[in-house]
CSV table of C-alpha atoms and ligand atoms in Angstrom, one decimal:
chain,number,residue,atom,x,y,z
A,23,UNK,CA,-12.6,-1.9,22.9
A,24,UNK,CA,-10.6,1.2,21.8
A,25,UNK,CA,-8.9,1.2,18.5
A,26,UNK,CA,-6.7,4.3,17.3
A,27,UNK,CA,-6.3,4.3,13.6
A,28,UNK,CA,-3.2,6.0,12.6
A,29,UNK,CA,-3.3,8.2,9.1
A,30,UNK,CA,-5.5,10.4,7.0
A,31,UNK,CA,-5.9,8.3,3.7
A,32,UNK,CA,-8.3,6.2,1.8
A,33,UNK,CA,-6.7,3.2,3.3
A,34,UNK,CA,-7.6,4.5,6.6
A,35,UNK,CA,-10.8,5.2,6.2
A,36,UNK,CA,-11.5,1.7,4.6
A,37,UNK,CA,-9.9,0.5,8.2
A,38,UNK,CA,-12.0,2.4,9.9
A,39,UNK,CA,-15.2,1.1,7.8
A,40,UNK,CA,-14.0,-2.8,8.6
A,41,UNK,CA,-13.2,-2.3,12.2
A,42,UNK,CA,-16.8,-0.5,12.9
A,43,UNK,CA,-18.3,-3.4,11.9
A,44,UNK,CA,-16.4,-5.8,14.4
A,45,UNK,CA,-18.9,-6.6,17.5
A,46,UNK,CA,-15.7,-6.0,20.1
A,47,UNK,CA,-14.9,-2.3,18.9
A,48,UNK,CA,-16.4,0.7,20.6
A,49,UNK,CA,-14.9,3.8,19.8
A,50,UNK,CA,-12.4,4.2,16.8
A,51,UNK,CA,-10.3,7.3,16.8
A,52,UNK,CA,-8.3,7.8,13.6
A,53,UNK,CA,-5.2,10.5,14.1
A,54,UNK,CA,-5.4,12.5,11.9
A,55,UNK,CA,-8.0,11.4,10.3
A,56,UNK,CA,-10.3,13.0,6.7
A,57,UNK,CA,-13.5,14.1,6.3
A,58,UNK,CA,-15.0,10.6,5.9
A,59,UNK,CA,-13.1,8.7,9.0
A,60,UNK,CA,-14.8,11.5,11.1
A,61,UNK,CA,-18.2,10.2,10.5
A,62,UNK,CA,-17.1,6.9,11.7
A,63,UNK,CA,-15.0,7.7,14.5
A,64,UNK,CA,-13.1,10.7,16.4
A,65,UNK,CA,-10.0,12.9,14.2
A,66,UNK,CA,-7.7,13.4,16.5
A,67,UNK,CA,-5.7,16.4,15.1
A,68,UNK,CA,-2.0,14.9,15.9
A,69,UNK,CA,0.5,14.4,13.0
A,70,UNK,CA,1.3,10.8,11.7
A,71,UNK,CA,4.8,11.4,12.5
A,72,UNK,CA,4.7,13.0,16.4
A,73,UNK,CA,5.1,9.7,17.8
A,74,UNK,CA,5.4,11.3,21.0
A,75,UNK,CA,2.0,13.1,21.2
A,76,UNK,CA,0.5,9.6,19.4
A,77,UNK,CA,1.9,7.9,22.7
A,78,UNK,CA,0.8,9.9,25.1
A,79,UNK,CA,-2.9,10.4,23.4
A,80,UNK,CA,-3.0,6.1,23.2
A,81,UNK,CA,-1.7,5.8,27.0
A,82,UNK,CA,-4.8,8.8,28.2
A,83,UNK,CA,-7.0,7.2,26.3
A,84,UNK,CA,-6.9,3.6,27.1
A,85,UNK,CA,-6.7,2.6,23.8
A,86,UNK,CA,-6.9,-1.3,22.9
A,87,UNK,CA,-5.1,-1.3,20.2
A,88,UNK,CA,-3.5,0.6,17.4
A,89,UNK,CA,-3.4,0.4,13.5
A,90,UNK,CA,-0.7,2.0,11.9
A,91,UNK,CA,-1.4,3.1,8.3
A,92,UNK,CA,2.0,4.9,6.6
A,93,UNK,CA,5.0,3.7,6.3
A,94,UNK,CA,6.4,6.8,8.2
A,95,UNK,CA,5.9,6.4,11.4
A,96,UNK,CA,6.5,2.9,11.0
A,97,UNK,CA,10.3,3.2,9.8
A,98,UNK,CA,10.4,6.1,12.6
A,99,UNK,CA,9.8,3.3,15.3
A,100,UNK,CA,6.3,3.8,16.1
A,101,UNK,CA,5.6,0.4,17.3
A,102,UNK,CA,8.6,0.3,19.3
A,103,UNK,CA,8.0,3.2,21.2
A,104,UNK,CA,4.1,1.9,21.7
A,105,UNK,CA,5.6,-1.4,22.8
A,106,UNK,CA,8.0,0.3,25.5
A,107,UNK,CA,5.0,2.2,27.1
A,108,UNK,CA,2.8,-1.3,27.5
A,109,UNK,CA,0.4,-0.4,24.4
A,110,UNK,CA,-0.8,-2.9,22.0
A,111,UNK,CA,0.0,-2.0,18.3
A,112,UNK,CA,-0.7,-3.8,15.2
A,113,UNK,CA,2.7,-2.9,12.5
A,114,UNK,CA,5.8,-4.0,12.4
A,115,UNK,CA,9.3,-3.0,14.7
A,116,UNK,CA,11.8,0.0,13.1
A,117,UNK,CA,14.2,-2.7,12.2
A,118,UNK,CA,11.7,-5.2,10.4
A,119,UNK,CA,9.9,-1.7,8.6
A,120,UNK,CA,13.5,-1.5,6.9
A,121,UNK,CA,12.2,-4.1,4.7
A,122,UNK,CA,10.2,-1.3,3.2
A,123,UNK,CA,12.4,1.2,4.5
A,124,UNK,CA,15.4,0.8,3.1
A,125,UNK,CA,15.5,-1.4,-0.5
A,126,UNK,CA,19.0,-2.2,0.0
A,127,UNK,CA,18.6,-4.0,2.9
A,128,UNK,CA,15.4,-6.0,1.0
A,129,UNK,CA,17.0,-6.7,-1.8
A,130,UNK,CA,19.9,-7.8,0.0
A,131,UNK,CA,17.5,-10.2,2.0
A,132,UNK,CA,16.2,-11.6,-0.7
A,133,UNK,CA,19.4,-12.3,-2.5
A,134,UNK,CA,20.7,-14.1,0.8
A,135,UNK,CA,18.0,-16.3,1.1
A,136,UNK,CA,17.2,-17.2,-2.6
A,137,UNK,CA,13.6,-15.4,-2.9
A,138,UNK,CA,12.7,-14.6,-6.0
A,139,UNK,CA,13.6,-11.0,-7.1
A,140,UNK,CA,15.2,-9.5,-10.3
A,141,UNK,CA,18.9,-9.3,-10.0
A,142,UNK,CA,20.5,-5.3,-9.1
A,143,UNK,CA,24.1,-3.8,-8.2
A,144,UNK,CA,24.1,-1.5,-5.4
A,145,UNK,CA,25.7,1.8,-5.6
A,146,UNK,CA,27.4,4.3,-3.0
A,147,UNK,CA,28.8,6.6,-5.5
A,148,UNK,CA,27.6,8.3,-9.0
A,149,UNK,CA,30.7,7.9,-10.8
A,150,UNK,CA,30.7,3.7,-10.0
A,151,UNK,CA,26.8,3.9,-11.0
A,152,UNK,CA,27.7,5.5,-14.1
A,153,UNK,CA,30.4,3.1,-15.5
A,154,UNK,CA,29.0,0.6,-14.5
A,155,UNK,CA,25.8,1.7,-16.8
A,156,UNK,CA,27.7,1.5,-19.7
A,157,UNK,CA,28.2,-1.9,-19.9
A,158,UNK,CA,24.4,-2.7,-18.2
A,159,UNK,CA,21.3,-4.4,-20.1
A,160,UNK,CA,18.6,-2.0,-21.3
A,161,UNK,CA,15.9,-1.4,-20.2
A,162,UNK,CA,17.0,-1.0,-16.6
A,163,UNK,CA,15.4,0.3,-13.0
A,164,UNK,CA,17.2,2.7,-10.8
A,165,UNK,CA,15.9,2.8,-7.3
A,166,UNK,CA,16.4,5.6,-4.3
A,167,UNK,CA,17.3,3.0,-1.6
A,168,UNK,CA,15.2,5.1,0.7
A,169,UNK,CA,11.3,6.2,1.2
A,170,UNK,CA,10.4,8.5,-1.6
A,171,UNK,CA,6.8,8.8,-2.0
A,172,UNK,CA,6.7,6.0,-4.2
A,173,UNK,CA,8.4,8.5,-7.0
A,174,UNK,CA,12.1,7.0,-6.5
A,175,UNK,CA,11.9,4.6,-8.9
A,176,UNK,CA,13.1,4.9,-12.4
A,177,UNK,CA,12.2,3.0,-15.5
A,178,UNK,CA,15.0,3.9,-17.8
A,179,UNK,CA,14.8,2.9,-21.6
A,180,UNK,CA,18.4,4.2,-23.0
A,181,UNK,CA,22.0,5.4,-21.2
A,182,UNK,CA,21.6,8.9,-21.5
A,183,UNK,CA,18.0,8.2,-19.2
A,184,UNK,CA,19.8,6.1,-17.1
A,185,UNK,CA,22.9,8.7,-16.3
A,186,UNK,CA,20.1,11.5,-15.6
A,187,UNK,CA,18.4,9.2,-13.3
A,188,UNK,CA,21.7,8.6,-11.3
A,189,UNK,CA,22.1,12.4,-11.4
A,190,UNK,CA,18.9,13.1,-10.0
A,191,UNK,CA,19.0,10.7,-7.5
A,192,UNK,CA,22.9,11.1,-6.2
A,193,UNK,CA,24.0,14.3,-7.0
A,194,UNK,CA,20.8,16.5,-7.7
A,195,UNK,CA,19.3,14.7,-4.4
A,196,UNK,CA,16.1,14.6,-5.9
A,197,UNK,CA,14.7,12.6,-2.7
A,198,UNK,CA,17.3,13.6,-0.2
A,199,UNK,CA,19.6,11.4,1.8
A,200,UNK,CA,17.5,8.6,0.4
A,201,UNK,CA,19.5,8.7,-3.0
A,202,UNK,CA,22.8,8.2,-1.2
A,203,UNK,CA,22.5,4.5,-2.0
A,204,UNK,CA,20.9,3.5,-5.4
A,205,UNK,CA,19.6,0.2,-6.5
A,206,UNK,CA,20.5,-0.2,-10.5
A,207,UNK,CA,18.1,-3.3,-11.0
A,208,UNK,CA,17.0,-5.8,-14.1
A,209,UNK,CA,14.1,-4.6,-15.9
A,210,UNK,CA,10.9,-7.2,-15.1
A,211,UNK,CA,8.6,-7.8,-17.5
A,212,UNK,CA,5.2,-9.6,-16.7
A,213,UNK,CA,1.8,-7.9,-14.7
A,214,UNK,CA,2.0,-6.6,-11.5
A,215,UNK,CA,-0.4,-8.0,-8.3
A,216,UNK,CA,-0.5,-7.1,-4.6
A,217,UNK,CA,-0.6,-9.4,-1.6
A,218,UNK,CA,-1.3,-8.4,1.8
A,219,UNK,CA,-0.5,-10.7,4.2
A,220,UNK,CA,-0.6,-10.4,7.7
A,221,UNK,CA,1.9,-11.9,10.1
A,222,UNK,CA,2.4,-12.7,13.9
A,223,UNK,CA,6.4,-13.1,13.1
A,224,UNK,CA,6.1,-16.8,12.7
A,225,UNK,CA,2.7,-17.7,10.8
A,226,UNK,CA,1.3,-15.5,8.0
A,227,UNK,CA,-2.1,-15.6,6.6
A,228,UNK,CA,-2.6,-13.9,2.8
A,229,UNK,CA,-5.2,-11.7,2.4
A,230,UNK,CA,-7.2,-12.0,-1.1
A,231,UNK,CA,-5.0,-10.7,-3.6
A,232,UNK,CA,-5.8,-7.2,-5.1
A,233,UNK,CA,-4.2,-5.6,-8.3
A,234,UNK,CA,-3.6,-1.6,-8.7
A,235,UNK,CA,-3.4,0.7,-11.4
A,236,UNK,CA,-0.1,2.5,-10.7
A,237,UNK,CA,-0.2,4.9,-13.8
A,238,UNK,CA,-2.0,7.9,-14.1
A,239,UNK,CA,-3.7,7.4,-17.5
A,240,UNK,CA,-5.6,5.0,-19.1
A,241,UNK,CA,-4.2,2.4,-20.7
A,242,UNK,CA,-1.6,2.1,-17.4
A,243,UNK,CA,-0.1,4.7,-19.5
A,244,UNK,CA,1.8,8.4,-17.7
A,245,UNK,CA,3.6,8.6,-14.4
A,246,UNK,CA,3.3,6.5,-11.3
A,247,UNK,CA,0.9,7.9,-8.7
A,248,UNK,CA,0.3,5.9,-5.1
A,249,UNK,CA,-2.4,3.7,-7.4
A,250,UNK,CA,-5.4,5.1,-9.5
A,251,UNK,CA,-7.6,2.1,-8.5
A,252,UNK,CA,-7.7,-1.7,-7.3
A,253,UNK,CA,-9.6,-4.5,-7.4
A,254,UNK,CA,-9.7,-8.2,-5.6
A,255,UNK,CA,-9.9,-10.9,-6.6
A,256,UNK,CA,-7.5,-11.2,-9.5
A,257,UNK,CA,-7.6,-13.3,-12.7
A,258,UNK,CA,-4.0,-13.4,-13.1
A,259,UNK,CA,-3.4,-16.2,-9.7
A,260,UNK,CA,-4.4,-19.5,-9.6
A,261,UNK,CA,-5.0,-21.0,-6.5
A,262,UNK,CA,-2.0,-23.0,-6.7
A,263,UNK,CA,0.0,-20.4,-7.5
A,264,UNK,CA,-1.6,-18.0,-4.3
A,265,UNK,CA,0.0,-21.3,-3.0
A,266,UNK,CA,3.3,-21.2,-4.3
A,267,UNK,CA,3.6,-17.3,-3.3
A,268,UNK,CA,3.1,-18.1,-0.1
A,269,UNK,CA,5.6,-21.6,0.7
A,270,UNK,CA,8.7,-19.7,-1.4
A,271,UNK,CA,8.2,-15.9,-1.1
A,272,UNK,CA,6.3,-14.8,2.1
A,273,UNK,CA,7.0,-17.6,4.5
A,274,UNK,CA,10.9,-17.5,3.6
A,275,UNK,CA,10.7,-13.7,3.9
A,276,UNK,CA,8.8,-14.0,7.6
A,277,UNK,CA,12.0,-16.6,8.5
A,278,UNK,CA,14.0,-14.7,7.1
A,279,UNK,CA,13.5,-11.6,9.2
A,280,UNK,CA,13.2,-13.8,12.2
A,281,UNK,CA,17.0,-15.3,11.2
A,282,UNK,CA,18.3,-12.1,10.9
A,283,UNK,CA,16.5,-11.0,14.3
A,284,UNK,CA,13.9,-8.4,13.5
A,285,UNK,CA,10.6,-10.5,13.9
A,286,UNK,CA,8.1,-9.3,11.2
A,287,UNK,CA,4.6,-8.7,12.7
A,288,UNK,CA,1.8,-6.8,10.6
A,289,UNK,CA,1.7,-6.5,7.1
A,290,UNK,CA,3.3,-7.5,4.8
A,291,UNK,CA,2.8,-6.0,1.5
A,292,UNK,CA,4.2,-8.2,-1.2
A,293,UNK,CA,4.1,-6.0,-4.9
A,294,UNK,CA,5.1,-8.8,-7.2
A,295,UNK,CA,5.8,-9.3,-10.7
A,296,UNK,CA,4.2,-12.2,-12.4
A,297,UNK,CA,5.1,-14.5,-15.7
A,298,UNK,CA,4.2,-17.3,-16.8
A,299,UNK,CA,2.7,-18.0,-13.8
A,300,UNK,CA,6.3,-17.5,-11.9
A,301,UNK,CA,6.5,-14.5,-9.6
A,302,UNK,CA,8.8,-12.3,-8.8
A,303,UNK,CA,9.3,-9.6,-5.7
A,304,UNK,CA,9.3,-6.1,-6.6
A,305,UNK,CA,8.9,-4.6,-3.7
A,306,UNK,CA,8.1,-5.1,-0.5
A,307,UNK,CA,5.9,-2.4,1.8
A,308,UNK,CA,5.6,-3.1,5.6
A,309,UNK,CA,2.2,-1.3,5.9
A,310,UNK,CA,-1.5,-1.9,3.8
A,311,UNK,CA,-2.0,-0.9,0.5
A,312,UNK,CA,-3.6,2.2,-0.9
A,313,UNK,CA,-5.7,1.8,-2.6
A,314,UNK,CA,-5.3,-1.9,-2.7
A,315,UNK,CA,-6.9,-1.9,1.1
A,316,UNK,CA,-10.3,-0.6,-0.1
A,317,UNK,CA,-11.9,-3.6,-2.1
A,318,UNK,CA,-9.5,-6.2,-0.1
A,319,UNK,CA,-11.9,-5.2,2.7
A,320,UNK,CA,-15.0,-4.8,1.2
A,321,UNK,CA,-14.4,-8.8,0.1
A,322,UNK,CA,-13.2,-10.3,3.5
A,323,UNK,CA,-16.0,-11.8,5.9
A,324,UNK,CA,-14.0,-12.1,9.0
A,325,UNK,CA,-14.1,-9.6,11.5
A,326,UNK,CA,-10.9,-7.6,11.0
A,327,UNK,CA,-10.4,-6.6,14.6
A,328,UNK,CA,-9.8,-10.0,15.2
A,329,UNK,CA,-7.7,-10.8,12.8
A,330,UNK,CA,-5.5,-7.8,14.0
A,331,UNK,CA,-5.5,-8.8,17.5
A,332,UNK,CA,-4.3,-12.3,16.7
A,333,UNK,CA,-1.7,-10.9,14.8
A,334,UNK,CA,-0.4,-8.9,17.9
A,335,UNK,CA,-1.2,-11.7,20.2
A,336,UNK,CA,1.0,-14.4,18.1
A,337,UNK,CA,-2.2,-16.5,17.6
A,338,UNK,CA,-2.5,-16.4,14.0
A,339,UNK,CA,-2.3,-20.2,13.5
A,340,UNK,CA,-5.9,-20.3,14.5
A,341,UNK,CA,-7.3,-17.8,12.0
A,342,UNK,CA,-8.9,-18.7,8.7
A,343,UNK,CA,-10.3,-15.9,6.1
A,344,UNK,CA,-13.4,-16.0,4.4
A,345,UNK,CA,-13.9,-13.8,0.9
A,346,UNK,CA,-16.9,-12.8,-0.5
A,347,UNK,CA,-16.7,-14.4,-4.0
A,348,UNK,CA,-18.1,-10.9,-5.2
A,349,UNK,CA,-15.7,-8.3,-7.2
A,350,UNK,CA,-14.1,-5.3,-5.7
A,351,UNK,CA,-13.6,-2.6,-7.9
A,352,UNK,CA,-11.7,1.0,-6.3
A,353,UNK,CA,-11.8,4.2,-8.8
A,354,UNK,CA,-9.9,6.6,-7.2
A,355,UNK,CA,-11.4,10.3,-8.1
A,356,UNK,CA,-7.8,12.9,-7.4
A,357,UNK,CA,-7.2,16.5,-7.8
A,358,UNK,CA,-6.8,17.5,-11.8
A,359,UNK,CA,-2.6,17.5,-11.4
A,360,UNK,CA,-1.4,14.8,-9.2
A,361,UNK,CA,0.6,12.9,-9.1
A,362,UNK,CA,2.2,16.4,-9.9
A,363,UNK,CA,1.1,19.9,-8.5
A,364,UNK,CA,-2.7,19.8,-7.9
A,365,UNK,CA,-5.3,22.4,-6.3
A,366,UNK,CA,-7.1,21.9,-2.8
A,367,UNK,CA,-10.1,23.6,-1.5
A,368,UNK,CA,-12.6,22.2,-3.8
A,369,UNK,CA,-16.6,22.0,-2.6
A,370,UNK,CA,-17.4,18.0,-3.5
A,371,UNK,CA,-20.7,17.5,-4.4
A,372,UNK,CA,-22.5,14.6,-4.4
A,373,UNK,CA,-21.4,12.6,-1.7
A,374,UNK,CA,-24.7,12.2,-0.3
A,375,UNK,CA,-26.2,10.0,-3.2
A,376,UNK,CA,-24.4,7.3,-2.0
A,377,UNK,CA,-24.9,7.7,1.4
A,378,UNK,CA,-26.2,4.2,2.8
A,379,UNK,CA,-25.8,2.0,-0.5
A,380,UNK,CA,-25.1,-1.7,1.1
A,381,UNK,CA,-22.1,-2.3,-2.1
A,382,UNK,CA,-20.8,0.8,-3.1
A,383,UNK,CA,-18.6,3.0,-0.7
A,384,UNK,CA,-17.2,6.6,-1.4
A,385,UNK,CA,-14.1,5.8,1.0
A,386,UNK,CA,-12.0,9.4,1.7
A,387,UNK,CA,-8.5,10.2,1.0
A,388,UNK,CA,-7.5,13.6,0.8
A,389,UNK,CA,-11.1,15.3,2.2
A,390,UNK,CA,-11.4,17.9,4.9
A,391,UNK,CA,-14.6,19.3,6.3
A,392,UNK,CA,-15.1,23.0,6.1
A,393,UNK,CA,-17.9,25.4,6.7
A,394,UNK,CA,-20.5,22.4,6.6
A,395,UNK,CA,-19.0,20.9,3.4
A,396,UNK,CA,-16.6,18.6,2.2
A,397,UNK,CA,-13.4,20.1,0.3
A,398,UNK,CA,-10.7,18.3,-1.5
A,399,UNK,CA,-7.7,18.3,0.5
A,400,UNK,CA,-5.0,16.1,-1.2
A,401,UNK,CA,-4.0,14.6,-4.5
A,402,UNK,CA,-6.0,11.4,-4.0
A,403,UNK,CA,-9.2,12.4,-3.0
A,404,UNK,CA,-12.1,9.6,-3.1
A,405,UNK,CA,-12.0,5.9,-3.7
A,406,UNK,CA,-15.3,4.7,-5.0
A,407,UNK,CA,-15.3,1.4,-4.2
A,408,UNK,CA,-18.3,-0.9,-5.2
A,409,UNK,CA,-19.0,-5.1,-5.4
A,410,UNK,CA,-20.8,-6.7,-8.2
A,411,UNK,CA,-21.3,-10.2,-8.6
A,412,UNK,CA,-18.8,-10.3,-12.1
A,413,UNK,CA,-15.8,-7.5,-12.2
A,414,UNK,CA,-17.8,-6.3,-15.4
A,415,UNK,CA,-20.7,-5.5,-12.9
A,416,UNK,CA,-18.6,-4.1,-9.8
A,417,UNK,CA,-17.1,-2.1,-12.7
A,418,UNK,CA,-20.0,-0.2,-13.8
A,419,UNK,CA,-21.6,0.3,-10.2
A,420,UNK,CA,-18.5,2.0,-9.4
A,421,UNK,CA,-18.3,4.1,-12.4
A,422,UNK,CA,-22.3,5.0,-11.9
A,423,UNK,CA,-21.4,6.1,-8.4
A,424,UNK,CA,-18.2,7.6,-9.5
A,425,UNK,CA,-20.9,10.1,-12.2
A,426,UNK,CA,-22.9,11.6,-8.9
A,427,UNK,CA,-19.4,12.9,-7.8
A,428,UNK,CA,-18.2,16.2,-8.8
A,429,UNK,CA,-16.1,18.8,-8.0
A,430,UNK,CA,-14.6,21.1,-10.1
A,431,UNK,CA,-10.8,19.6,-11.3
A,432,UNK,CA,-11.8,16.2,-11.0
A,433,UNK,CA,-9.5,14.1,-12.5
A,434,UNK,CA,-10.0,10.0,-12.8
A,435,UNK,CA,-9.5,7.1,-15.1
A,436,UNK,CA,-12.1,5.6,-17.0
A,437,UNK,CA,-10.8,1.8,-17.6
A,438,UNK,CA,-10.2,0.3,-13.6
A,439,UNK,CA,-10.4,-2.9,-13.9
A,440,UNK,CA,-10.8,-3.6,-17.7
A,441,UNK,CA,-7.9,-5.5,-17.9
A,442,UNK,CA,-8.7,-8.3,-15.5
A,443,UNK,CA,-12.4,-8.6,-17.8
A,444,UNK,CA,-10.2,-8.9,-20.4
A,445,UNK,CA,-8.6,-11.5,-19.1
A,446,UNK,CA,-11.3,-13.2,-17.8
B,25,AMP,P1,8.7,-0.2,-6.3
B,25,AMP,O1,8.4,1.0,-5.5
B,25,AMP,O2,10.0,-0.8,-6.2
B,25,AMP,O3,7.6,-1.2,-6.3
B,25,AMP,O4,8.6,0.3,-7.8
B,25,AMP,C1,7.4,1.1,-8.2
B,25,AMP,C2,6.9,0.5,-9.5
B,25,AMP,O5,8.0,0.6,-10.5
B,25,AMP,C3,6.5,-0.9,-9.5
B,25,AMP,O6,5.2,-1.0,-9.0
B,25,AMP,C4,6.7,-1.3,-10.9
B,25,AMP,O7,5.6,-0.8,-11.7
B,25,AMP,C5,7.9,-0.6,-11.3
B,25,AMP,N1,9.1,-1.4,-11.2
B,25,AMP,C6,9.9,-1.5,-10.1
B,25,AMP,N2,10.9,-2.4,-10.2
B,25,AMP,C7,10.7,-2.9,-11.5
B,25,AMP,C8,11.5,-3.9,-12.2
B,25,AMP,N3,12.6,-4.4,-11.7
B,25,AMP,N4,11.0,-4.1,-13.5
B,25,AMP,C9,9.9,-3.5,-14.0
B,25,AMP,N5,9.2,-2.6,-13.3
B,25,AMP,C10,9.6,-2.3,-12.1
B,26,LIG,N1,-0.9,1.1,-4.1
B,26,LIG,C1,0.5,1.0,-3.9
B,26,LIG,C2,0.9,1.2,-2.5
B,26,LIG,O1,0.1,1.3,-1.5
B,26,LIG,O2,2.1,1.4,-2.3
């Protein structure tokens, strides 16, 4: 079989990794692909968001099936315009990507069918936001209601923060048209985990949970980036709390979409707040996490070709996962800079030491190949990702591997994962 991957980061390559190892796939091509997804499979050098030239390629190329990464393409329509041309794609439709698309419209779901969620005002107007502030709770969130790079979200401790974050959002347009409508929503307290389930728009089947480190210091400490490392499983669910996530937040959300008719399929990305062993949605993301995705994989047993083709072919009732009861720990090595303005170009050295070590992975993000050598091309660059029979042991392997790495502006944190040995 013929799989397109769709995307160029770390997540993608960790895709690429799992599907290789499925008996059923031949060829992978991954569009457009970094410096590590090309020794797996075939960059194809078209744009995640030229749905056009990403049809046409998966039609001449027979391709089996699809794998769409971002969450661009998919609240562009990807899948829909692969489904109109007969080609099987795993993701989910424009309307049901609104879910991540549009946090309006989620948290508006989730009010209307009594999910979980902290409670929010909506907001058309700056000068409605801003009275309405003055009366409002402290500490409060203020949300772009649309895609934003993950950086339209605002944590605001006093008034005056909360008034500039209105201004940035509505009248600055900080993000674009996607501050036209804000979300002004209760401040959650409690630690934050990732689920990623996958669903056939009727069943859906959790994937071991992961959590990320969201800040960019230590300590969880300095702005959000897309996540400065992961790891799976998690201290902080019990089994019978995995349980109760999945009877009164994903399965209601699944019917939900399905009431409202834009049937869910692929993943769904639950971020959600937990306390006291209650959980709450923050968020949800129609697509895989990065770089939640990395040790999720390196855990799971099945073959995850499979699992995907179910999904598309409504036949996820007869799948059960199986987890390695290993620890997945994911440092992610970025450009000095990022998550603000950050240098590319870089020579990365190293790589080959850990060329062919059976638990630790140097998954790509932002690479490149140039003149015979790999070069930084992005703010997240690598995700060292290793397993270890304790998280203290997958811990240090990945911090070993993460010392033969170097380029010059490296920039990483030194305490993935400490909390959950904490914990332990
Ligand atoms: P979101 O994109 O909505 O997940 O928000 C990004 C990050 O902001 C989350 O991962 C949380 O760390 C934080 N966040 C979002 N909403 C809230 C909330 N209601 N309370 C506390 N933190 C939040
Ligand atoms: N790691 C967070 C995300 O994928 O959105």
């Amino acid at each position: 079989m013929k799989v397109l991957i769709i995307g160029a980061g770390g997540r993608e390559h960790a895709l690429a990794w799992k599907l290789s190892r499925s008996g059923r796939v031949g060829k992978i091509f991954i569009a457009p692909g970094n410096a590590g997804t090309a020794e797996i499979g075939e960059n194809v050098d078209i744009a995640v968001d030229d749905i056009p030239a990403l049809v046409k390629f998966a039609a001449s190329a027979k391709i089996d099936l699809t794998v769409v990464g971002p969450e661009l393409p998919l609240t562009l329509g990807i899948v829909d315009d692969f489904r109109a041309s007969n080609l099987k794609v795993f993701g989910p439709s424009k309307l049901a990507a609104e879910l991540e698309g549009s946090k309006a419209f989620c948290k508006d779901l989730l009010k209307k069918y009594n999910i979980p969620s902290a409670a929010y005002e909506k907001f058309t107007d700056a000068d409605s936001a801003k009275e309405y502030l003055k009366s409002a709770k402290l500490p409060l969130v203020i949300k772009a209601d649309g895609l934003a790079a993950g950086k339209g979200v605002i944590i605001c401790q006093t008034y005056e923060e909360a008034v500039a974050a209105v201004e940035q959002l509505m009248e600055e347009r900080a993000f674009g048209t996607a501050g036209e409508t804000i979300i002004v929503e209760e401040f959650l307290e409690g630690e934050e985990v990732s689920i990623l389930a996958i669903s056939d728009g009727t069943t859906v089947v959790p994937l071991a949970p992961a959590q990320d480190h969201k800040a960019i210091f230590n300590g969880d400490k300095g702005p959000n980036t897309g996540g400065m490392g992961a790891y799976s499983p998690t201290p902080l669910l019990t089994p019978a709390m995995e349980a109760d996530i999945l009877e009164n937040i994903l399965e209601p959300t699944i019917q939900a979409m399905e009431d409202e008719g834009r049937e869910y399929t692929g993943v769904l990305y639950a971020g959600l707040m937990i306390k006291d062993g209650f959980a709450k949605v923050l968020e949800f993301n129609c697509r895989f996490g990065d770089p939640e995705t990395q040790p999720v994989l390196m855990r799971m047993e099945n073959d995850l070709f499979e699992l995907l083709m179910a999904a598309t072919e409504e036949e996820l009732d007869e799948v059960s996962l199986s987890w390695t009861n290993a620890t997945a720990v994911c440092v992610v090595l970025a450009a000095k800079g990022y998550p603000g303005k950050y240098e590319k170009g870089s020579v990365i050295s190293g790589l080959d030491k850990l060329r062919g070590q059976k638990d630790t992975i140097a998954f790509h993000a932002g690479t490149a190949e140039k003149d015979g050598a790999v070069v930084t091309a992005g703010g997240r660059v690598l995700g060292i990702t290793a397993l270890g029979t304790s998280t203290a042991e997958a811990i240090t392997k990945a911090y070993k591997a993460v010392e033969a790495i170097e380029w010059d502006g490296v920039y990483f944190r030194t305490d993935i994962g400490a909390k959950a040995v904490q914990k332990a």
